[in-house]
Short mmCIF file of C-alpha atoms in Angstrom, two decimals:
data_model
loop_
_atom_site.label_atom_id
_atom_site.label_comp_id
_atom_site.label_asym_id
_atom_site.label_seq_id
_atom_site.Cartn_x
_atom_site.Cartn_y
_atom_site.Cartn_z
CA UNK A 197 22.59 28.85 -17.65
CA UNK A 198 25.90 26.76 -17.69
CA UNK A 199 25.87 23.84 -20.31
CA UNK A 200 28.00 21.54 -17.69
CA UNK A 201 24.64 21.15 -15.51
CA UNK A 202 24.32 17.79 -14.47
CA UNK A 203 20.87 15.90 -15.17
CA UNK A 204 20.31 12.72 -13.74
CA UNK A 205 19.77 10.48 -16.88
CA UNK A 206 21.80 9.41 -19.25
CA UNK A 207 21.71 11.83 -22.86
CA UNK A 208 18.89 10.53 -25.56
CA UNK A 209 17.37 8.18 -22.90
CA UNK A 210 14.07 7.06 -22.71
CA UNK A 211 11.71 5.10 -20.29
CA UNK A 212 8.55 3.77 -19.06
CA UNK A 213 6.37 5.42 -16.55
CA UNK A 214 5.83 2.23 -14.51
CA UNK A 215 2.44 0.08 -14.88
CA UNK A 216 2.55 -2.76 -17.64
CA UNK A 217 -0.28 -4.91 -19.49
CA UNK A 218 -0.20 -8.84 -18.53
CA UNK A 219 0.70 -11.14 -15.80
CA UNK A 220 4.02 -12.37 -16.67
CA UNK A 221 6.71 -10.35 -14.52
CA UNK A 222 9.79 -12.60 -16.36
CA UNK A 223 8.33 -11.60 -19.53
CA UNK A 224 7.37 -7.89 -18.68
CA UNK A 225 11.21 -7.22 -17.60
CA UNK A 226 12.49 -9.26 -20.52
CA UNK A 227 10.77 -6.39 -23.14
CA UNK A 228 11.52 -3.55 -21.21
CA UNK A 229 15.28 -5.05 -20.61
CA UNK A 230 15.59 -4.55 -24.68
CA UNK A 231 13.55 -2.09 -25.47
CA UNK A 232 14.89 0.41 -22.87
CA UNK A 233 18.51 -0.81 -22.15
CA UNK A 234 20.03 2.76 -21.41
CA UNK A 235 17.27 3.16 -18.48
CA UNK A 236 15.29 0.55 -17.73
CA UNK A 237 12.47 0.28 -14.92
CA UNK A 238 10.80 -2.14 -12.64
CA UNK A 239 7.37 -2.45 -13.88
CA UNK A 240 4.14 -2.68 -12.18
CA UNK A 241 1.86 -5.60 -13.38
CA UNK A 242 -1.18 -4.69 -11.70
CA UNK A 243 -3.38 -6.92 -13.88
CA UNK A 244 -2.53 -9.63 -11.37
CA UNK A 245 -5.13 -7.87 -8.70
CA UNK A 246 -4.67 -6.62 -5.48
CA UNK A 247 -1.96 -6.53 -4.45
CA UNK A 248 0.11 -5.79 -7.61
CA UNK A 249 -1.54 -1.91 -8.30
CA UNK A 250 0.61 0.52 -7.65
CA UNK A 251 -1.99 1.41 -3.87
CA UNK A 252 -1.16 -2.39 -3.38
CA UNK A 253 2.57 -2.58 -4.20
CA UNK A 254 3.39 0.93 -1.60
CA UNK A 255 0.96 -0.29 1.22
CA UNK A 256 2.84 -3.76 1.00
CA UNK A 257 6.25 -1.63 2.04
CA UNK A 258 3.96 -0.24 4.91
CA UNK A 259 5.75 -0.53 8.12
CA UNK A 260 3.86 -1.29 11.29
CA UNK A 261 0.77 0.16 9.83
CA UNK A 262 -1.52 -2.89 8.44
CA UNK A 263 -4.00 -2.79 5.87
CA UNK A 264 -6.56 -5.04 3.96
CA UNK A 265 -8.49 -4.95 0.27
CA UNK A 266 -12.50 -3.38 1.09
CA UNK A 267 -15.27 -3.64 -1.07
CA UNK A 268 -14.26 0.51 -1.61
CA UNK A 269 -10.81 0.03 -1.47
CA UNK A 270 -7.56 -0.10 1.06
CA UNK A 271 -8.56 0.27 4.55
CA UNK A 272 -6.28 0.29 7.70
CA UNK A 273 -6.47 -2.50 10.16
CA UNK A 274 -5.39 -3.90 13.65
CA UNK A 275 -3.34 -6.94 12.04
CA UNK A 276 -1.82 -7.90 8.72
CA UNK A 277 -3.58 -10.47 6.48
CA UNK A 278 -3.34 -12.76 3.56
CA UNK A 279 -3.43 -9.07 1.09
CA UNK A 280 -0.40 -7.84 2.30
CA UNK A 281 1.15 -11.07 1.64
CA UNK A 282 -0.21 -11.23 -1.06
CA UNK A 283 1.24 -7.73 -2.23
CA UNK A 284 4.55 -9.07 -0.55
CA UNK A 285 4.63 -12.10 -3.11
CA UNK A 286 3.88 -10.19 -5.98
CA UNK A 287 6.79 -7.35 -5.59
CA UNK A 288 8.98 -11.04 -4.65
CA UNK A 289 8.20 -12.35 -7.71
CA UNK A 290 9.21 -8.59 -9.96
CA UNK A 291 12.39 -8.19 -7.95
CA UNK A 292 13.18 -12.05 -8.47
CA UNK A 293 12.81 -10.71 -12.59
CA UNK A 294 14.75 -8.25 -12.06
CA UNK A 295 17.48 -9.54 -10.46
CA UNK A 296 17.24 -12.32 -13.33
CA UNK A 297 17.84 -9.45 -16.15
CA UNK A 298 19.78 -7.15 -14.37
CA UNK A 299 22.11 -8.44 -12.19
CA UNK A 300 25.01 -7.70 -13.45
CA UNK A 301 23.71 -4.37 -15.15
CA UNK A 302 25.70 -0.71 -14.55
CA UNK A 303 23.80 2.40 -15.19
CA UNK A 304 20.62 4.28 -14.32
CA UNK A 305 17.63 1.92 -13.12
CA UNK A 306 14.38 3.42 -12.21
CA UNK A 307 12.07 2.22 -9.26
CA UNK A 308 8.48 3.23 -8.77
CA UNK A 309 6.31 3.56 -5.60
CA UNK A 310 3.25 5.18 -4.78
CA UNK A 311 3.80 8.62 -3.02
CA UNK A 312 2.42 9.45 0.75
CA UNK A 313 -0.14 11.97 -0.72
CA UNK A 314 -1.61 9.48 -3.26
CA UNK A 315 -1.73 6.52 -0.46
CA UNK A 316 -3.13 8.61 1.80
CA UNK A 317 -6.18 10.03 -1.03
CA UNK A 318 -6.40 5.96 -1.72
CA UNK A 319 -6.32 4.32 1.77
CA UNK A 320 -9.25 4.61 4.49
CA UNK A 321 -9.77 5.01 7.76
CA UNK A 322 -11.31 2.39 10.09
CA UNK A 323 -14.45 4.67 9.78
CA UNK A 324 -13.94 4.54 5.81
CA UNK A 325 -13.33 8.22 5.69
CA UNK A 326 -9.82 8.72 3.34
CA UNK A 327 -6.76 9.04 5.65
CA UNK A 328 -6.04 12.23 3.90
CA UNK A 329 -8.78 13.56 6.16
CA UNK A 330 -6.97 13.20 9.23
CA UNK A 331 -3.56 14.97 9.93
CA UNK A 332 -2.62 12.64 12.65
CA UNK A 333 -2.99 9.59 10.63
CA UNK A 334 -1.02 10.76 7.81
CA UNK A 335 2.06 11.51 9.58
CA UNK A 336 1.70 8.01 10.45
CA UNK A 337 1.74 6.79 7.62
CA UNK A 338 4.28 9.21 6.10
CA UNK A 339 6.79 7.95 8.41
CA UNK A 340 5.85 3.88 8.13
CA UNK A 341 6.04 4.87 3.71
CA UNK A 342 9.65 6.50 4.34
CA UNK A 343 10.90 3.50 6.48
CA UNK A 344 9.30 1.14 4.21
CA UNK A 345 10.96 3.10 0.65
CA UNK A 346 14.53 3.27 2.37
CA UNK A 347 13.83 -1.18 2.91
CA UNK A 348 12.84 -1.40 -0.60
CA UNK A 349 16.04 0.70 -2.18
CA UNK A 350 18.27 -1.36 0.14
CA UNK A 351 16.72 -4.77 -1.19
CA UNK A 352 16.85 -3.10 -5.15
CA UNK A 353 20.20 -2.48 -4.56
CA UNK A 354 21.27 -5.61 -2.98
CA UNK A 355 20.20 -7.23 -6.53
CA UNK A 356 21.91 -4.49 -8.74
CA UNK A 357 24.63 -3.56 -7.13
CA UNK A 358 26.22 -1.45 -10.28
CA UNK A 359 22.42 0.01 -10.60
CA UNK A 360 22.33 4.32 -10.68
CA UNK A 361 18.75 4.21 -8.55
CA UNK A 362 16.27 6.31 -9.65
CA UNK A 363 13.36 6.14 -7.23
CA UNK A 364 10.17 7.71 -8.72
CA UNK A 365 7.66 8.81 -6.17
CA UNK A 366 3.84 8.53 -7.58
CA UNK A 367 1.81 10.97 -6.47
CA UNK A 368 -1.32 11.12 -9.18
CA UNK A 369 -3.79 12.35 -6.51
CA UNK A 370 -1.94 15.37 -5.23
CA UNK A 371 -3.33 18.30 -7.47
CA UNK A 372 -6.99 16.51 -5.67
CA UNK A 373 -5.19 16.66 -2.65
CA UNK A 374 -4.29 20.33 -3.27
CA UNK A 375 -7.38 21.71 -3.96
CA UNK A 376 -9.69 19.56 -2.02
CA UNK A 377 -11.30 17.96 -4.74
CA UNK A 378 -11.60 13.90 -3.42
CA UNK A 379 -14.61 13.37 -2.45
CA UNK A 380 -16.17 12.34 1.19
CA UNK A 381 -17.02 8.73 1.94
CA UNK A 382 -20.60 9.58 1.50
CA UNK A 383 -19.70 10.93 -1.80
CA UNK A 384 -21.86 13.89 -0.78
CA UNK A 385 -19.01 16.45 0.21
CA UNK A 386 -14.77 16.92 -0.78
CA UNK A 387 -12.04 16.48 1.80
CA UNK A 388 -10.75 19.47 2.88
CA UNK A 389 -7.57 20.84 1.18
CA UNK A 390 -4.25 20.23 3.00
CA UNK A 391 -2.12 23.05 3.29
CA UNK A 392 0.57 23.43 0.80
CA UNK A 393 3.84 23.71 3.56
CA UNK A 394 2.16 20.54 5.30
CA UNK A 395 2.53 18.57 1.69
CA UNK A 396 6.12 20.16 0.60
CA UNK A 397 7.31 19.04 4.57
CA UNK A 398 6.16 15.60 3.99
CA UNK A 399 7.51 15.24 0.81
CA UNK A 400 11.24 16.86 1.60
CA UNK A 401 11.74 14.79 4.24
CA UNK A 402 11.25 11.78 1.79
CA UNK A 403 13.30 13.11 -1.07
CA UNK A 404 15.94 13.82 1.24
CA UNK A 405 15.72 10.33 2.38
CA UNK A 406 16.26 8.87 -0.99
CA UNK A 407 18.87 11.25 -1.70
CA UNK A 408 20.82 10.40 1.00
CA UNK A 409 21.17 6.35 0.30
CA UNK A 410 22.86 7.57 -3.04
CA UNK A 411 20.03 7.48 -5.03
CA UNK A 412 17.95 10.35 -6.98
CA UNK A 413 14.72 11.16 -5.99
CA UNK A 414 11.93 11.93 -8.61
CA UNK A 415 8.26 12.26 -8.90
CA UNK A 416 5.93 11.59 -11.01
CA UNK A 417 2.14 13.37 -12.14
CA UNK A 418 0.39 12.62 -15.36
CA UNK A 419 -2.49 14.60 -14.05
CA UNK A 420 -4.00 17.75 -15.14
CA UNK A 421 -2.34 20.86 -13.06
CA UNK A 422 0.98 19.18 -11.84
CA UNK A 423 3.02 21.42 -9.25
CA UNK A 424 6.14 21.83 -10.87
CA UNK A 425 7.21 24.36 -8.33
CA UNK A 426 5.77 22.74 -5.10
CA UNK A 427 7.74 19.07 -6.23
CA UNK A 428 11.01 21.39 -7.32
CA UNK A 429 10.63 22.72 -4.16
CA UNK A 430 10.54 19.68 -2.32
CA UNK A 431 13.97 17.76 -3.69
CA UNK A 432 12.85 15.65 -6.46
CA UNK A 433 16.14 15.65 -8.96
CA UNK A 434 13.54 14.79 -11.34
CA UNK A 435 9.93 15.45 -12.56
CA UNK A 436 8.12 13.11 -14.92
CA UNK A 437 5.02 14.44 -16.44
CA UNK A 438 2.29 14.39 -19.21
CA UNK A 439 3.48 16.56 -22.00
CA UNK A 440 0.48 17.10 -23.65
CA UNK A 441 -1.22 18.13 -20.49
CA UNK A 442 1.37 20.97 -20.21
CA UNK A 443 0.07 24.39 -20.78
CA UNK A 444 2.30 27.37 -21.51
CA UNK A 445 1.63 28.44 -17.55
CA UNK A 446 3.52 25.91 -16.47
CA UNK A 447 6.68 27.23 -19.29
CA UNK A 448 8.15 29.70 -15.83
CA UNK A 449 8.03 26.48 -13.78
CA UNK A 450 9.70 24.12 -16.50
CA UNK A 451 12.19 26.14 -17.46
CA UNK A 452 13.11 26.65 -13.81
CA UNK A 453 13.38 23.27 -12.75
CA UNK A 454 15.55 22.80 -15.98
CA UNK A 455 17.59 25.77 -14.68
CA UNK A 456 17.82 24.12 -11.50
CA UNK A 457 19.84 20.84 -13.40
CA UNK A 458 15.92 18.81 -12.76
CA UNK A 459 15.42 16.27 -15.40
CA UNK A 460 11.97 15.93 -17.34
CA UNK A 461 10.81 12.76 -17.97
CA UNK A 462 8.03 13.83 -20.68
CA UNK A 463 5.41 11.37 -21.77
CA UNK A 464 4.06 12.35 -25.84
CA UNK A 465 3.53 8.34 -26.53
CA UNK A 466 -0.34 7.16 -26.26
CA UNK A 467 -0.70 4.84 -23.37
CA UNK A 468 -3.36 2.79 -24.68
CA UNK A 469 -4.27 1.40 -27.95
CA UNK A 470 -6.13 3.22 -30.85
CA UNK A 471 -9.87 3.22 -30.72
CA UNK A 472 -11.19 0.84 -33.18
CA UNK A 473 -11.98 2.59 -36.65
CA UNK A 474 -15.83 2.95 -36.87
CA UNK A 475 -17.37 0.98 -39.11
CA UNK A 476 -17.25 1.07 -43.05
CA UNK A 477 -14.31 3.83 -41.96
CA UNK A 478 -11.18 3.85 -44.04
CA UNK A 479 -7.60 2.80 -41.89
CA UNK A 480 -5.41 4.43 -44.55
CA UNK A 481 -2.51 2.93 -46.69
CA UNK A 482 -0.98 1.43 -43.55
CA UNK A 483 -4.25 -0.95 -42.73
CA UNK A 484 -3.44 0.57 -39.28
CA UNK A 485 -5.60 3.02 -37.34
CA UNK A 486 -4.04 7.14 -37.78
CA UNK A 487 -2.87 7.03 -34.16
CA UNK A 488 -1.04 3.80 -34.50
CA UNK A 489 0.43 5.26 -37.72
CA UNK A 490 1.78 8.18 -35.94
CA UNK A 491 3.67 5.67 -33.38
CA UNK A 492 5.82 5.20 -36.19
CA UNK A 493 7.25 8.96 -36.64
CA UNK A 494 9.64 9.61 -34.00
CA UNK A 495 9.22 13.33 -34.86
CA UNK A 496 6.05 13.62 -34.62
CA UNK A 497 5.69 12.40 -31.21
CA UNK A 498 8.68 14.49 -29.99
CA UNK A 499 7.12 17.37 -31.43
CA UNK A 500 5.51 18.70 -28.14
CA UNK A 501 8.61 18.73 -26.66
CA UNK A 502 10.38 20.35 -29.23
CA UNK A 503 7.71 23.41 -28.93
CA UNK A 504 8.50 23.58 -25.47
CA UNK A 505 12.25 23.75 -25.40
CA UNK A 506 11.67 26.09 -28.27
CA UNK A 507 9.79 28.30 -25.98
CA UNK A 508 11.71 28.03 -23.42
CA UNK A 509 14.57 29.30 -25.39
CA UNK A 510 17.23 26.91 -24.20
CA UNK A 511 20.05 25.73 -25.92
CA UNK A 512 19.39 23.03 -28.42
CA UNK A 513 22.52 21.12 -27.56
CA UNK A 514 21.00 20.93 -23.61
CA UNK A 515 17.31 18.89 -25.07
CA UNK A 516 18.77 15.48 -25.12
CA UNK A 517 20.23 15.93 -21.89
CA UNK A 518 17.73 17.69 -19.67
CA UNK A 519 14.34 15.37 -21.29
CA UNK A 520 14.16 11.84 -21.15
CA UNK A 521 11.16 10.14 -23.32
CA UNK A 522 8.70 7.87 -21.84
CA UNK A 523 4.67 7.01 -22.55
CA UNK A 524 2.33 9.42 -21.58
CA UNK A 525 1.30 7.32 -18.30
CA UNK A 526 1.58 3.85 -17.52
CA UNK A 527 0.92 1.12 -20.11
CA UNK A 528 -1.30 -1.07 -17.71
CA UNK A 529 -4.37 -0.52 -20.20
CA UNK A 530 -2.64 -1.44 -22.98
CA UNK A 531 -2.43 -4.14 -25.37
CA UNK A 532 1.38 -5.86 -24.72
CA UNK A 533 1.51 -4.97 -28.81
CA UNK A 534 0.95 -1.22 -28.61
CA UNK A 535 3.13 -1.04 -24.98
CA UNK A 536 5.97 -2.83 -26.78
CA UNK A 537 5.54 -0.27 -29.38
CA UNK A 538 5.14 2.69 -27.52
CA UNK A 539 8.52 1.85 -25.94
CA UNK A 540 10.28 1.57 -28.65
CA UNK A 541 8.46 4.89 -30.05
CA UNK A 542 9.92 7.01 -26.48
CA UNK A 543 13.29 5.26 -27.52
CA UNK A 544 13.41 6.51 -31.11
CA UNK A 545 12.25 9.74 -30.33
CA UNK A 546 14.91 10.06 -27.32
CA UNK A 547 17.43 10.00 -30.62
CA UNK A 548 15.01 12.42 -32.59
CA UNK A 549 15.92 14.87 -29.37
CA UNK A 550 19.67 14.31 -29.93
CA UNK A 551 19.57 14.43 -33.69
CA UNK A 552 17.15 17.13 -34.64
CA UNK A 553 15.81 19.55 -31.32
CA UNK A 554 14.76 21.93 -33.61
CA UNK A 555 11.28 21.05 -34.97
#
C-alpha cells in the first residue's frame, strides 16, 4: 500500500464522538475548543430533553415530514409543533456556540447527525409501528434527512467558513436493522430485516451528497457487529467505531478500509465514570478508582489499537495518520470531570500513536 494515501484527519488527532454531559452549550464548546483544538466537534447536549438527543436534533432537520415527542418515543404527524421548535432552538443555541469559538477557525471540524437507518429504527408510524417497517415511508424520510443534512452543512459552513467539514452520520441501530432484531410495537415480535442493497442504496446516495458540498462523509457505530464493509461500501471517507468491541473478524474489513485511504476514528477511552469502589474496598495509592487511574496512561489506552495495527501488519509510520483517538461513545452519561478527562486522555494518546506505534 502507498504511504502518500490521503486520510481525512489531520496526523496524531483526536476527537469526541458527539453527545456531552450538562446543559451549557457555551461551556460544552468552550472545553472541547481546548481540549481538542486540532479537530474539534459540535457536541450534542442531550441532557436538555427532547429535542436536544441526537433522534431529536436529526428529526429537527426533517424536511416536510413533521414529527412530535410520544409517551414511546418520536412519532410522525400531520403538522409541526412546539417539539420541533423546540429541537430547532436547541441546535440555534449549539451553532450560536460554535460560531462564538470557531469563527475564525481553519482546519478539520466534525458535525454529527443521526443516520436514516437509526431515525427510521427510532421514529413511529401514525399506527406506532417503527418506520423501519415500512419501505415506502422510509424513502420518505431518507430523502426529507438528505435535504435536511445538505441545509445543516450549508448553515455550519456559513459560520466557519475556513472549517474542513467532517459530517459524521450516526447510525447505532443498523446492525438491529440488519438482522431484524428491533422489536414490534407490541414488543411481542422483531421487524423484519431490510435487505442489505436497500440500506447500502440509501446510504450512498447520502454520502455522495456530503461529498459533493466539499465535505467528507463518515459514519459512526459503537455497537456490537459494525459493517465495516457494508459502510466502506457505501462512501463514508471515514468509520468511527468502538475499539474494544472489535474482534479479529472484523481485522480483513479494517485493514481494507485502511487500504482504501478510510480513516478510523477508534474509541479505547471509557465513556462514563468509574463505578464507585465497594465498600471498605481499597482505591490504591492514587485515592482514585483503577479505571480512573488508567485514564492517566496514554499507552495503555492506545494499547488496543496498537494490537490491531500490529496485526494488521501496516507500516508503523501510517498509525498516526490513518487512526484518530476519540472516547469509546458519547460522553452524555458522564460526569463533565471524567468527559473533560477522557478528552484529554484520546488527545494524549493521539501523540502515544505518533511517538511509540509499536506497543
Amino acid at each position: 500500500m502507498s504511504q502518500q494515501q490521503h486520510y481525512p484527519c489531520s496526523a496524531a488527532s483526536a476527537t469526541g464522538v458527539g453527545s456531552w454531559p450538562g446543559e451549557e452549550p457555551d461551556e460544552a464548546m468552550r472545553t472541547i475548543v481546548g481540549e481538542l483544538p486540532d479537530l474539534p466537534h459540535l457536541p450534542e447536549l442531550p441532557a436538555r430533553g427532547a429535542g436536544a438527543d441526537m433522534i431529536g436534533r436529526a428529526a429537527g432537520l426533517l424536511v416536510d415530514l413533521p414529527v412530535e415527542v410520544q409517551p414511546t418515543g418520536w412519532r410522525v404527524v400531520d403538522t409541526p409543533g412546539r417539539d420541533l421548535a423546540r429541537a430547532g432552538s436547541f441546535l440555534s443555541y449549539d451553532l450560536d456556540a460554535l460560531t462564538e469559538h470557531l469563527h475564525a477557525y481553519e482546519g478539520p471540524l466534525k458535525v454529527q447527525l443521526a443516520g436514516p437507518w437509526t431515525l427510521a429504527a427510532s421514529i413511529e408510524l401514525r399506527n406506532g409501528q417503527r418506520l423501519v417497517s415500512d419501505s415506502g415511508a422510509h424513502r420518505d424520510l431518507a430523502e426529507s434527512h438528505l435535504e435536511g443534512t445538505l441545509a445543516h452543512i450549508a448553515d455550519v459552513r456559513g459560520r466557519v467558513p475556513g472549517a474542513q467539514l467532517i459530517v459524521q452520520i450516526d447510525e447505532p441501530s443498523l446492525p438491529s436493522v440488519l438482522l431484524g432484531s428491533l422489536p414490534t410495537a407490541s414488543g411481542l415480535g422483531r421487524v423484519p430485516a431490510v435487505d442489505r442493497i436497500q440500506v447500502e442504496a440509501a446510504l450512498r446516495a447520502l454520502f455522495a451528497a456530503i461529498a459533493e458540498t466539499g465535505a467528507v462523509p463518515a459514519a459512526h457505530c459503537c455497537a456490537a457487529g459494525v459493517p465495516i464493509d457494508l459502510l466502506r461500501r457505501s462512501g463514508a471517507r471515514a468509520l468511527s467505531v468502538n475499539a474494544l468491541l472489535l474482534e479479529r473478524t472484523h481485522d480483513e474489513m479494517v485493514g481494507t478500509a485502511v487500504e482504501d485511504g478510510i480513516g478510523l476514528l477508534l474509541g479505547t477511552v471509557p465513556a462514563t465514570d468509574s463505578p464507585a469502589p465497594a465498600p471498605g474496598a481499597a482505591a490504591g495509592p492514587t485515592g482514585r478508582p483503577a479505571a480512573d487511574r488508567g485514564m492517566s496512561d496514554p499507552a495503555t489506552i492506545v494499547d488496543p489499537v496498537r494490537e490491531l495495527w500490529n496485526r494488521l501488519g501496516f507500516s508503523p509510520d501510517l498509525l498516526s495518520r490513518a487512526v484518530v483517538t476519540t472516547p469509546a461513545c458519547g460522553l452524555a452519561g458522564a460526569s463533565p470531570r471524567h468527559a473533560r478527562a477522557a478528552l484529554k486522555a484520546a488527545r494524549d494518546g493521539a501523540r502515544v500513536l505518533r511517538d511509540e506505534p509499536r506497543k
